[in-house]
Tab-separated table of C-alpha atoms in Angstrom:
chain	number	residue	atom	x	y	z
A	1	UNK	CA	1.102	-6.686	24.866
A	2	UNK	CA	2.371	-9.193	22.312
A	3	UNK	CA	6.089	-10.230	21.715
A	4	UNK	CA	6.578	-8.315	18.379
A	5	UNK	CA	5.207	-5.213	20.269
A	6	UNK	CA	7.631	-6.124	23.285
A	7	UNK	CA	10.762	-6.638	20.990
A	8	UNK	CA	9.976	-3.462	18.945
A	9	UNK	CA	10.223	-1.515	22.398
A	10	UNK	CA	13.234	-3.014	23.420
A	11	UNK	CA	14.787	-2.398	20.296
A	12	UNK	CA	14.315	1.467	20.336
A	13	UNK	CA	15.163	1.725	23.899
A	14	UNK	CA	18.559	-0.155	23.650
A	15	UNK	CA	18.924	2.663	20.480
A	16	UNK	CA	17.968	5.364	22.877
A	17	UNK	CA	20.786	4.171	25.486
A	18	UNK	CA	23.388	3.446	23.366
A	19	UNK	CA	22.649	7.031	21.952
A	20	UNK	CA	22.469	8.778	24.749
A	21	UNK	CA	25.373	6.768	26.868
A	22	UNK	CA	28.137	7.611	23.482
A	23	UNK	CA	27.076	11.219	23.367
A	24	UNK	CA	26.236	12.654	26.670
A	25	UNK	CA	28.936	14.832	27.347
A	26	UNK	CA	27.568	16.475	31.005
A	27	UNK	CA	25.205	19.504	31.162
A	28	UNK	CA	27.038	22.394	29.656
A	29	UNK	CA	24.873	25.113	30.706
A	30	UNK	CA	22.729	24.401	33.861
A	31	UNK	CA	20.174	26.980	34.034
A	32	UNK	CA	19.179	26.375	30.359
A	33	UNK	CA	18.761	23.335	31.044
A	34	UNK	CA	16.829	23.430	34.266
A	35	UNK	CA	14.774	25.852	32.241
A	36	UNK	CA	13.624	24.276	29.874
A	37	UNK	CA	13.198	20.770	31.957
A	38	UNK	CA	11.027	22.658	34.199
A	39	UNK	CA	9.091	24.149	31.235
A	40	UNK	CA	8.540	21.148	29.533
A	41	UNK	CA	7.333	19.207	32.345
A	42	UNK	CA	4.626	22.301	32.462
A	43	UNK	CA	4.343	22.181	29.100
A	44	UNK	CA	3.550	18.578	29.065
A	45	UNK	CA	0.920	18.990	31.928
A	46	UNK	CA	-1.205	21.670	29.275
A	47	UNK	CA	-2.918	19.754	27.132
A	48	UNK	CA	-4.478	21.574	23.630
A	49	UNK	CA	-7.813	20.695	22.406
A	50	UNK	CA	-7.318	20.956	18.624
A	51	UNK	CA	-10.013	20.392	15.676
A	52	UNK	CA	-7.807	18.355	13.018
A	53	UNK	CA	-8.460	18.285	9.332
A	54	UNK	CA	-10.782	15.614	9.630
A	55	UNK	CA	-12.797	17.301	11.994
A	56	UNK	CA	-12.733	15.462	15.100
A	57	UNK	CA	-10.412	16.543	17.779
A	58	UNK	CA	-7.684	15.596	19.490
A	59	UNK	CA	-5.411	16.708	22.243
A	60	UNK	CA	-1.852	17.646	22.248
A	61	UNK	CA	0.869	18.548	24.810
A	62	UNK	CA	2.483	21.550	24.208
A	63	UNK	CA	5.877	19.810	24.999
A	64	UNK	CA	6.576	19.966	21.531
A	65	UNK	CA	7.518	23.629	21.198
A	66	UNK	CA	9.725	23.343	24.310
A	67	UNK	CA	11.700	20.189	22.670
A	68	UNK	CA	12.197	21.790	19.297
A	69	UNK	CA	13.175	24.947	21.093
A	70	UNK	CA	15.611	22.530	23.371
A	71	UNK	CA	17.152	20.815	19.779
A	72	UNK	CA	17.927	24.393	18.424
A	73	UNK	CA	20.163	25.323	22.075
A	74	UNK	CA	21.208	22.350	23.580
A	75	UNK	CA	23.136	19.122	22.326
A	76	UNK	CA	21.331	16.020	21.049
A	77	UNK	CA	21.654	14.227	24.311
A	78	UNK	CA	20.457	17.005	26.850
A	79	UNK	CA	17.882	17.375	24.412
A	80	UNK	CA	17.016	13.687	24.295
A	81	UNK	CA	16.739	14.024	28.781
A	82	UNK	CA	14.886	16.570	28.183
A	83	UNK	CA	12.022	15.276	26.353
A	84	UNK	CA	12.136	11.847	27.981
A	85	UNK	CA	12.170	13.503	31.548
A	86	UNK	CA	9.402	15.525	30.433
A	87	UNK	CA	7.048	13.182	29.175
A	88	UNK	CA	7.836	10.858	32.318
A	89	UNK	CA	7.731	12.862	35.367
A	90	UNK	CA	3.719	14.384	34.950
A	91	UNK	CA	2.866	10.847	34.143
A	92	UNK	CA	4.250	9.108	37.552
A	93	UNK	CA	0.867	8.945	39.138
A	94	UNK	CA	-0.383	6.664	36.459
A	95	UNK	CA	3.034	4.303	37.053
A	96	UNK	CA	0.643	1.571	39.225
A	97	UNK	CA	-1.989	1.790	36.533
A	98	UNK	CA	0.386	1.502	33.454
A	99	UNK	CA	2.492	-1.121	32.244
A	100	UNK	CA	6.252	-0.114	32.658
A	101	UNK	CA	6.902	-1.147	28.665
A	102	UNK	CA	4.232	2.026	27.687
A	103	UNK	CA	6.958	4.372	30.054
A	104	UNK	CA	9.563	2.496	28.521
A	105	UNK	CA	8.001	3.145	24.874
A	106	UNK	CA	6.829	6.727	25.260
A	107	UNK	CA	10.302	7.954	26.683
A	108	UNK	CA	11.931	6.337	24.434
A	109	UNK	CA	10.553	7.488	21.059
A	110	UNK	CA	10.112	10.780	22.094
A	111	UNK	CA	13.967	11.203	23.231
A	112	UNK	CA	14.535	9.637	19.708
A	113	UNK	CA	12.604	12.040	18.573
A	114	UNK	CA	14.145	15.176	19.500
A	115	UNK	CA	17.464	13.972	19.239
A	116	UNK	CA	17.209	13.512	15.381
A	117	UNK	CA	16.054	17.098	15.225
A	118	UNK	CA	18.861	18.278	17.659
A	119	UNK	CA	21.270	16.840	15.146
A	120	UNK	CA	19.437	17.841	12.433
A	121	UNK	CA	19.588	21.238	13.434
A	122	UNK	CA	23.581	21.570	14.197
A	123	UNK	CA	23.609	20.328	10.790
A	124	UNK	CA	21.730	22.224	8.572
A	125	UNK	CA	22.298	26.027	10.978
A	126	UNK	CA	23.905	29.042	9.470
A	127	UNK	CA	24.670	31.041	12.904
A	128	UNK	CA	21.474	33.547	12.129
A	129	UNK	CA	18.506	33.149	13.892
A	130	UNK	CA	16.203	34.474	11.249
A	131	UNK	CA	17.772	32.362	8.461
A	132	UNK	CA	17.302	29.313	10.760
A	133	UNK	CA	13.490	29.715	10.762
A	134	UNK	CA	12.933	27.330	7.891
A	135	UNK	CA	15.431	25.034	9.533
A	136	UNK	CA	12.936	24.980	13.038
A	137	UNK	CA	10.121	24.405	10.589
A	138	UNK	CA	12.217	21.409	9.016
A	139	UNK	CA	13.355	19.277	12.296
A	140	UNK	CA	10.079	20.391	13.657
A	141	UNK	CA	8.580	18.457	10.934
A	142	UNK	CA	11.269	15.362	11.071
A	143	UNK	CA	10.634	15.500	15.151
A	144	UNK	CA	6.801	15.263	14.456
A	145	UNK	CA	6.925	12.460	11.424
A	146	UNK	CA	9.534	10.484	13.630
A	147	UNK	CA	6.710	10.835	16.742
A	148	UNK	CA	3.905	9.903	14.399
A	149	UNK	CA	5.939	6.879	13.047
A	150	UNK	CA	6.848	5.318	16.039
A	151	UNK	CA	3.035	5.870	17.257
A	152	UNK	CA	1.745	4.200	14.000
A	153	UNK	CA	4.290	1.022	14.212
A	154	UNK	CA	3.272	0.476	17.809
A	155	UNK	CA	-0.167	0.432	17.159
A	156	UNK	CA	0.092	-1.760	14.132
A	157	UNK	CA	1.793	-4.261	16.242
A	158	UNK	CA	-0.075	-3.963	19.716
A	159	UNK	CA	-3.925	-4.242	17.642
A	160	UNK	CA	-5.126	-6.270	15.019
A	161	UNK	CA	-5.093	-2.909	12.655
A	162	UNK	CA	-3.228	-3.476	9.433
A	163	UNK	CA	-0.077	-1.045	8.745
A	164	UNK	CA	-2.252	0.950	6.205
A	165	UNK	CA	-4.806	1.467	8.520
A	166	UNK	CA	-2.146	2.425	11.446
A	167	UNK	CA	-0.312	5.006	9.394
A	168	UNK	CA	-3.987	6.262	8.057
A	169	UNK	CA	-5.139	6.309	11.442
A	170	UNK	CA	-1.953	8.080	12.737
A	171	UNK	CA	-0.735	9.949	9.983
A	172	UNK	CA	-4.352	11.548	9.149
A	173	UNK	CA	-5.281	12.706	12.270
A	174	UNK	CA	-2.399	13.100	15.322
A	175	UNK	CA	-0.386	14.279	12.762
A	176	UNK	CA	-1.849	17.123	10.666
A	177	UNK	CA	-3.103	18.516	14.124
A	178	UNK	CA	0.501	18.692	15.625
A	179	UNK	CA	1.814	20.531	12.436
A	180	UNK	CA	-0.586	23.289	13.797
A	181	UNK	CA	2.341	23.988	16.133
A	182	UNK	CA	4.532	24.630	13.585
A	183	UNK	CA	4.461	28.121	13.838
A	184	UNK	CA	4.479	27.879	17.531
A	185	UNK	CA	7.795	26.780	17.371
A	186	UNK	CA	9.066	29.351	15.376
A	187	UNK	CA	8.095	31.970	16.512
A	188	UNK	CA	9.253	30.309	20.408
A	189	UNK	CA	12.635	30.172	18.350
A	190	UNK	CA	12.784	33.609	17.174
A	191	UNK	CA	11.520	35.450	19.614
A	192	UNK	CA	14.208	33.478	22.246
A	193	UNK	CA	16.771	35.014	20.632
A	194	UNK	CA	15.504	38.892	21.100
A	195	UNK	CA	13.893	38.114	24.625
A	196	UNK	CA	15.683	35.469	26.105
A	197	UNK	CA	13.734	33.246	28.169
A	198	UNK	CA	10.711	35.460	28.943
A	199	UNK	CA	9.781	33.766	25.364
A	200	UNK	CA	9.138	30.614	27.039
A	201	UNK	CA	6.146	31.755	29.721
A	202	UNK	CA	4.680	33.963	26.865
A	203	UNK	CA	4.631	30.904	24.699
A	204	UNK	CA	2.792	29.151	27.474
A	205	UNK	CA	0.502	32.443	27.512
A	206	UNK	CA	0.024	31.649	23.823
A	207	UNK	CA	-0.438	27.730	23.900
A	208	UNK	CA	-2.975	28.640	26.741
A	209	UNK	CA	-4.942	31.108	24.447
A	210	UNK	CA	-5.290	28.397	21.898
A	211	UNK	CA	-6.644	26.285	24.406
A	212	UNK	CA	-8.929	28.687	25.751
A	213	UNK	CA	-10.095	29.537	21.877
A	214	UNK	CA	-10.586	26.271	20.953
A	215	UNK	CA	-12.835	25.525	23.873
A	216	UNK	CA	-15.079	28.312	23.402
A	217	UNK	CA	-15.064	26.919	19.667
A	218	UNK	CA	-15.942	23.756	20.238
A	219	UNK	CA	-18.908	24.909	22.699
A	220	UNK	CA	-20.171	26.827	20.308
A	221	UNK	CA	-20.213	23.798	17.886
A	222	UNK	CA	-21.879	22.144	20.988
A	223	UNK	CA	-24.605	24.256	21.055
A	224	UNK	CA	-24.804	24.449	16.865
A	225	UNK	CA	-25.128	20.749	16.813
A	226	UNK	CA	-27.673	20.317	19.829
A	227	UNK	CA	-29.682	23.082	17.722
A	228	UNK	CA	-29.526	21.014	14.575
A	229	UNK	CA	-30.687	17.428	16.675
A	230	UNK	CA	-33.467	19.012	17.686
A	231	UNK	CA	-34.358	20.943	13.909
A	232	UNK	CA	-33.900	17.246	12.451
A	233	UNK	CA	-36.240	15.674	15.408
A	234	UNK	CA	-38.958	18.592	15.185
A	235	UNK	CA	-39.066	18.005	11.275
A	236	UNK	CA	-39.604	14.186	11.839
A	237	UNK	CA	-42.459	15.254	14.393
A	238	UNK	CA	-44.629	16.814	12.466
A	239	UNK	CA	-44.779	13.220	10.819
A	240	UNK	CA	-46.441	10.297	12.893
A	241	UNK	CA	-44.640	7.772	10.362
A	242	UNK	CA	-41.326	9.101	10.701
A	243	UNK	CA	-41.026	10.071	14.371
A	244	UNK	CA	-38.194	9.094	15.519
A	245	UNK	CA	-36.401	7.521	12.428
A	246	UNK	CA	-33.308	9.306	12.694
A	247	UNK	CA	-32.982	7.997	16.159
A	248	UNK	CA	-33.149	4.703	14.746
A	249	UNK	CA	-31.072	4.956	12.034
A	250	UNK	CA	-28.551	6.039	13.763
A	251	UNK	CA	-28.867	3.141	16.069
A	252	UNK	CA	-28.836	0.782	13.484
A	253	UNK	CA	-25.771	1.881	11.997
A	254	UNK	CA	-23.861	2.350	15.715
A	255	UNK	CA	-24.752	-1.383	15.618
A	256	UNK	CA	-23.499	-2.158	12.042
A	257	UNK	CA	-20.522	-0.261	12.939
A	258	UNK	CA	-19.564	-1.845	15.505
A	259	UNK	CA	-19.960	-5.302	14.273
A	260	UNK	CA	-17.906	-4.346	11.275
A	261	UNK	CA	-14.752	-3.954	14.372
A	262	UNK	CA	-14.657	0.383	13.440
A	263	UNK	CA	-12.606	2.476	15.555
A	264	UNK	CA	-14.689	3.814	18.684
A	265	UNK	CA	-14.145	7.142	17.706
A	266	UNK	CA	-15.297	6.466	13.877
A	267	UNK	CA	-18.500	4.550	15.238
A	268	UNK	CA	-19.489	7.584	17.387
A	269	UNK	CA	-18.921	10.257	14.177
A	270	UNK	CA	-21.051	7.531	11.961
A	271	UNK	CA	-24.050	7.509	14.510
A	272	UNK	CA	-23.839	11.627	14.278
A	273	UNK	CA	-23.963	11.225	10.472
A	274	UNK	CA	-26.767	9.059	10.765
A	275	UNK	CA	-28.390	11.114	13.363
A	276	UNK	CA	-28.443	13.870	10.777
A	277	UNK	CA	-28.830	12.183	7.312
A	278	UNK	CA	-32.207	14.155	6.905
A	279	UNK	CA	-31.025	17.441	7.854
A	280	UNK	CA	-31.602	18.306	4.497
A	281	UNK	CA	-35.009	18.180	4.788
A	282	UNK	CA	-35.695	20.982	6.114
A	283	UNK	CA	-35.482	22.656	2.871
A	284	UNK	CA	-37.794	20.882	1.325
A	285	UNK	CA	-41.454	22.365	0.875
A	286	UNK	CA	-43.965	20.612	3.786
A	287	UNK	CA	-46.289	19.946	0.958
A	288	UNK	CA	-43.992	17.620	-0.819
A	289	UNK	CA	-43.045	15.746	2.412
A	290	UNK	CA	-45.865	15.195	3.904
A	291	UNK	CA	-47.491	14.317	0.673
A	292	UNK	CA	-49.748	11.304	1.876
A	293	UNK	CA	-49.804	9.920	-2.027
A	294	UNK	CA	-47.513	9.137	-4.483
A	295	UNK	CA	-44.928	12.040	-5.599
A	296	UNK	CA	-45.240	13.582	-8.531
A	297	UNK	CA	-41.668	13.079	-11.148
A	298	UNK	CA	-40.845	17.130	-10.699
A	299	UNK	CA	-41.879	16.579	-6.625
A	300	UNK	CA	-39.181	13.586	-6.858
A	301	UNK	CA	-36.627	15.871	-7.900
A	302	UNK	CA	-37.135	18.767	-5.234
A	303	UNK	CA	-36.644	15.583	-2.342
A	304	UNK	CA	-33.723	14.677	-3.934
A	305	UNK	CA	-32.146	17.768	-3.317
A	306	UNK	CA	-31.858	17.074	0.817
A	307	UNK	CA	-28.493	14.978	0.495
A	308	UNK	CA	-27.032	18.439	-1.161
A	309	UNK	CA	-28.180	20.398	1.297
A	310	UNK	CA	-27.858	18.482	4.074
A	311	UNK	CA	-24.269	18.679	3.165
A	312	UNK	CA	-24.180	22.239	3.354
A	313	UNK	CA	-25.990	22.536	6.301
A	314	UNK	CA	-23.397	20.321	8.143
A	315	UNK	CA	-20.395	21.857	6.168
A	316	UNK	CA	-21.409	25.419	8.435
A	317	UNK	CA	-19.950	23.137	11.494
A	318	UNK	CA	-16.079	22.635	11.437
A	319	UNK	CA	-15.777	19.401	12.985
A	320	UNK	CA	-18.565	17.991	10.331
A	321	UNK	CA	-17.021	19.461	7.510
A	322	UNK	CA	-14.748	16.905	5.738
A	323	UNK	CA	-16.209	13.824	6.531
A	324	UNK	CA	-19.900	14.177	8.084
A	325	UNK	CA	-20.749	16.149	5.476
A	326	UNK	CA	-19.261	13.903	2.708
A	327	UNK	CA	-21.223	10.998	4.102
A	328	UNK	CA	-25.069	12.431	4.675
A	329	UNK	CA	-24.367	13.654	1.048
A	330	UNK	CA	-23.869	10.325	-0.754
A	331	UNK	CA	-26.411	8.379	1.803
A	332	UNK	CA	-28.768	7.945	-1.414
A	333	UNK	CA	-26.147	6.687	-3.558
A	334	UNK	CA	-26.579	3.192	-4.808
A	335	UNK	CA	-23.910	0.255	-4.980
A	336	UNK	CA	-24.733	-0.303	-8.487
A	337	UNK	CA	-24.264	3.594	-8.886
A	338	UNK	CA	-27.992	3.958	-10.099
A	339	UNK	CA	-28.491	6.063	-7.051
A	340	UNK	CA	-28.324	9.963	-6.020
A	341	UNK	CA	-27.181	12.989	-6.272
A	342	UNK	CA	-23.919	12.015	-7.861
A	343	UNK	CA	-24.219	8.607	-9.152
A	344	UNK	CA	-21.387	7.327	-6.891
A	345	UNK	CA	-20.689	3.607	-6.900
A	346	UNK	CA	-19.539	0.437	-5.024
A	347	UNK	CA	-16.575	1.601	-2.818
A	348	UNK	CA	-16.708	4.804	-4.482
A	349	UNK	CA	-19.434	5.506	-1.914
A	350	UNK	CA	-17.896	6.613	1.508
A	351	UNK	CA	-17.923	3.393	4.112
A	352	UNK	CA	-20.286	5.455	6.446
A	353	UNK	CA	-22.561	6.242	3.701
A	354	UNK	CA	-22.910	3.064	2.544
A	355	UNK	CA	-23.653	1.828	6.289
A	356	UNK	CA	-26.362	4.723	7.105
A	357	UNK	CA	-28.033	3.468	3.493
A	358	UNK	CA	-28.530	0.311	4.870
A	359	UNK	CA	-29.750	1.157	8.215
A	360	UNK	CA	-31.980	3.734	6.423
A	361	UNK	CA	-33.281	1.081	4.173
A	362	UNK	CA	-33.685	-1.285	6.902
A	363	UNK	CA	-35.552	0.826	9.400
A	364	UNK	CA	-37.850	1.337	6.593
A	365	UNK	CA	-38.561	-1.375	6.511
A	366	UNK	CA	-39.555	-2.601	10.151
A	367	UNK	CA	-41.684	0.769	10.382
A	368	UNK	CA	-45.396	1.336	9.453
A	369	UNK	CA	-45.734	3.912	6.591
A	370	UNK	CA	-48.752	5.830	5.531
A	371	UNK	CA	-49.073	3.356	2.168
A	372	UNK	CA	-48.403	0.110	4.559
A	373	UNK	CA	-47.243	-1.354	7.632
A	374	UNK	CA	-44.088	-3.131	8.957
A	375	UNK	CA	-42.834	-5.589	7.058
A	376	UNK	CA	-42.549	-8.870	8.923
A	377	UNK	CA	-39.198	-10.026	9.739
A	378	UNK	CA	-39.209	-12.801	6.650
A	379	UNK	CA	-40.148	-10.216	4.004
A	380	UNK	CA	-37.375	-7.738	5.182
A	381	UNK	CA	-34.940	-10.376	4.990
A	382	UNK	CA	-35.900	-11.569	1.863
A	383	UNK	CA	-35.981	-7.749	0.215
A	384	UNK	CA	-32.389	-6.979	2.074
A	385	UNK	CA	-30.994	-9.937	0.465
A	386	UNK	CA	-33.117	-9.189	-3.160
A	387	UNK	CA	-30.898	-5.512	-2.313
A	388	UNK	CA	-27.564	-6.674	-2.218
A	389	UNK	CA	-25.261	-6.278	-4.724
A	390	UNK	CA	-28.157	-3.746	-6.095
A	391	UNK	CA	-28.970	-0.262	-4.536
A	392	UNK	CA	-26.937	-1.912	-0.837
A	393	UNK	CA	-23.685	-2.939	-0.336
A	394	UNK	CA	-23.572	-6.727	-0.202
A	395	UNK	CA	-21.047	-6.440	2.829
A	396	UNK	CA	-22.880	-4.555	5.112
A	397	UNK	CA	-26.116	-6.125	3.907
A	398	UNK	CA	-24.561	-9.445	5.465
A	399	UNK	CA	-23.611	-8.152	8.638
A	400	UNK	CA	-27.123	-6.359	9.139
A	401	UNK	CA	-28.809	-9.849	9.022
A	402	UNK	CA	-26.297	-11.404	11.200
A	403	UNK	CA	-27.085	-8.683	13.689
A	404	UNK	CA	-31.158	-9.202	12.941
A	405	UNK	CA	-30.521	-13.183	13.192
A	406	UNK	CA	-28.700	-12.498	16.545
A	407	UNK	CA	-31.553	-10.217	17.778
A	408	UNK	CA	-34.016	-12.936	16.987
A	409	UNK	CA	-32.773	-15.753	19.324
């Protein structure tokens, strides 16, 4: 951990002490407070498997709802020893494996955290529980962007990601999936104030039913996508020439990927793209591609259609739907936006797009066809490099032949 990233700890802990040493006033009511200590520690244990709005997933704690519930009872301090306590104590076994600055850090923000929204809260109540709903929703909202924030700044500092990329990174993802809680805390809130604390263990019964949904969910996807691997891998069988070419593609641009420094998680999701950029396909008439001769101008037009409906194949699988779907769709398009099925071009074209074009183009290449046979490693070089700038991205162009010079040694 560098010194910016140590300072920047430092800096909100010695905030979160002075805080919580100039307000803490003693615990006012014990067994509130023991409850909801005790139920955020469980809380924090329960992780939630969500599918964000990008389509990947991510997990969350459901130690949110019990914090924002904590910010609407207690004051801003108990409610700042809450969530640090919380967030601390089911992490203890990892203390020998862990730094003690990423304790340090995650206590800290997240006691920072919820003690904006406690004082958020005692500013903006009226006294009525049902005309405080939009006010939960509000420091709910603050208690999550604070969270999000702190997570974006320390990863900006800690990594060699730029601060756009952090808050894009943090900001599109974490965030967006914890405002799924949202209602979760309101109706926690709400239903507090009729029940008492019974609301608590049936919010855990509810937290746990999302869980429990959004596994079955996401085996069902499982077993959608395994189903479409296998669909795209029997089309390329019936095909000597193509067997296998999705395989490879997708190889090619996990390697491209990679050398271009992506995310992990990004890398993985453009390898899936590229695993699937012929989907499509398997609307398209046999005849036409299997057609051991030229096409035809009208036969042309029909293959050109498999972007489009490769998209909508992969749009019937939530996880693939805003981005996977995006990409195998504009995988034809050129740089010089001569390309298909929209005429996208230069950065217009998605990133991943633009990398499963050139692995597409590439593997092509270094594969026999029915019309020839590989091309030797010279003549691919010198038509990758005649490509640039033309139907490939000049970028990712380089980086391929850095990886195929690398290869060669």
């Amino acid at each position: 951990m560098n010194k910016k990233t140590k300072l920047f700890v430092l800096f909100i802990f010695l905030i979160y002490l002075f805080l919580f040493i100039f307000s803490f006033k003693g615990v006012k009511s014990p067994s509130i407070f023991l409850t909801l200590l005790f139920s955020g520690i469980i809380f924090e244990i329960i992780t939630i498997a969500i599918a964000d709005f990008s389509g990947s997933s991510i997990k969350l704690t459901g130690g949110i709802i019990v914090n924002i519930l904590a910010s609407s009872l207690l004051s801003p301090a108990e409610t700042m020893l809450i969530a640090s306590t919380s967030v601390l104590i089911p992490r203890l076994y990892k203390i020998k494996n862990l730094p003690p600055i990423k304790f340090i850090f995650n206590a800290s923000q997240i006691g920072l955290s919820a003690f904006v929204a406690s004082v958020l809260f005692r500013t903006l109540s009226t006294g009525d529980p049902l005309w405080n709903i939009p006010v939960i929703f509000l420091i709910a909202f603050v208690y999550m962007s604070l969270n999000t924030f702190f997570m974006a700044t320390i990863l900006w500092l800690s990594s060699s990601t730029n601060l756009k990329e952090a808050v894009s990174r943090t900001f599109s993802t974490p965030f967006f999936s914890m405002m799924t809680l949202l209602p979760v805390c309101a109706v926690v809130y709400i239903s507090y104030f009729y029940i008492g604390f019974v609301a608590i263990p049936l919010s855990l019964a509810l937290v746990l039913s999302i869980q429990i949904g959004n596994s079955y969910k996401r085996k069902y996807e499982d077993l959608r996508i395994e189903n479409l691997r296998s669909l795209a891998k029997s089309l390329e069988e019936k095909d000597f020439y193509t067997r296998g070419h999705s395989e490879r593609v997708a190889e090619i641009a996990r390697k491209i990927a990679h050398k271009m420094n992506l995310p992990s998680k990004l890398v993985e999701r453009i390898y899936t793209a590229a695993l699937l950029h012929d989907i499509g396909k398997v609307g398209i008439p046999d005849y036409v591609l299997n057609k051991p001769t030229t096409l035809t101008k009208e036969e042309f037009e029909i293959v050109k259609e498999h972007p489009i409906k490769g998209e909508a194949i992969l749009k019937e699988i939530g996880r693939f739907r805003f981005k996977e779907a995006k990409w195998v769709r504009h995988h034809h398009e050129r740089w010089d936006g001569k390309g298909y099925p929209d005429g996208l071009k230069g950065e217009e074209i998605p990133l991943p797009s633009r990398i499963i074009a050139v692995a597409d183009v590439y593997e092509a290449m270094v594969s026999d066809r029915p019309y020839r046979k590989a091309l030797s490693k010279k003549e691919v070089i010198k038509q990758l490099k005649e490509m640039k700038g033309t139907a490939l991205d000049p970028r990712i162009v380089d980086i391929l032949l850095e990886i195929i010079e690398g290869e060669g040694k």
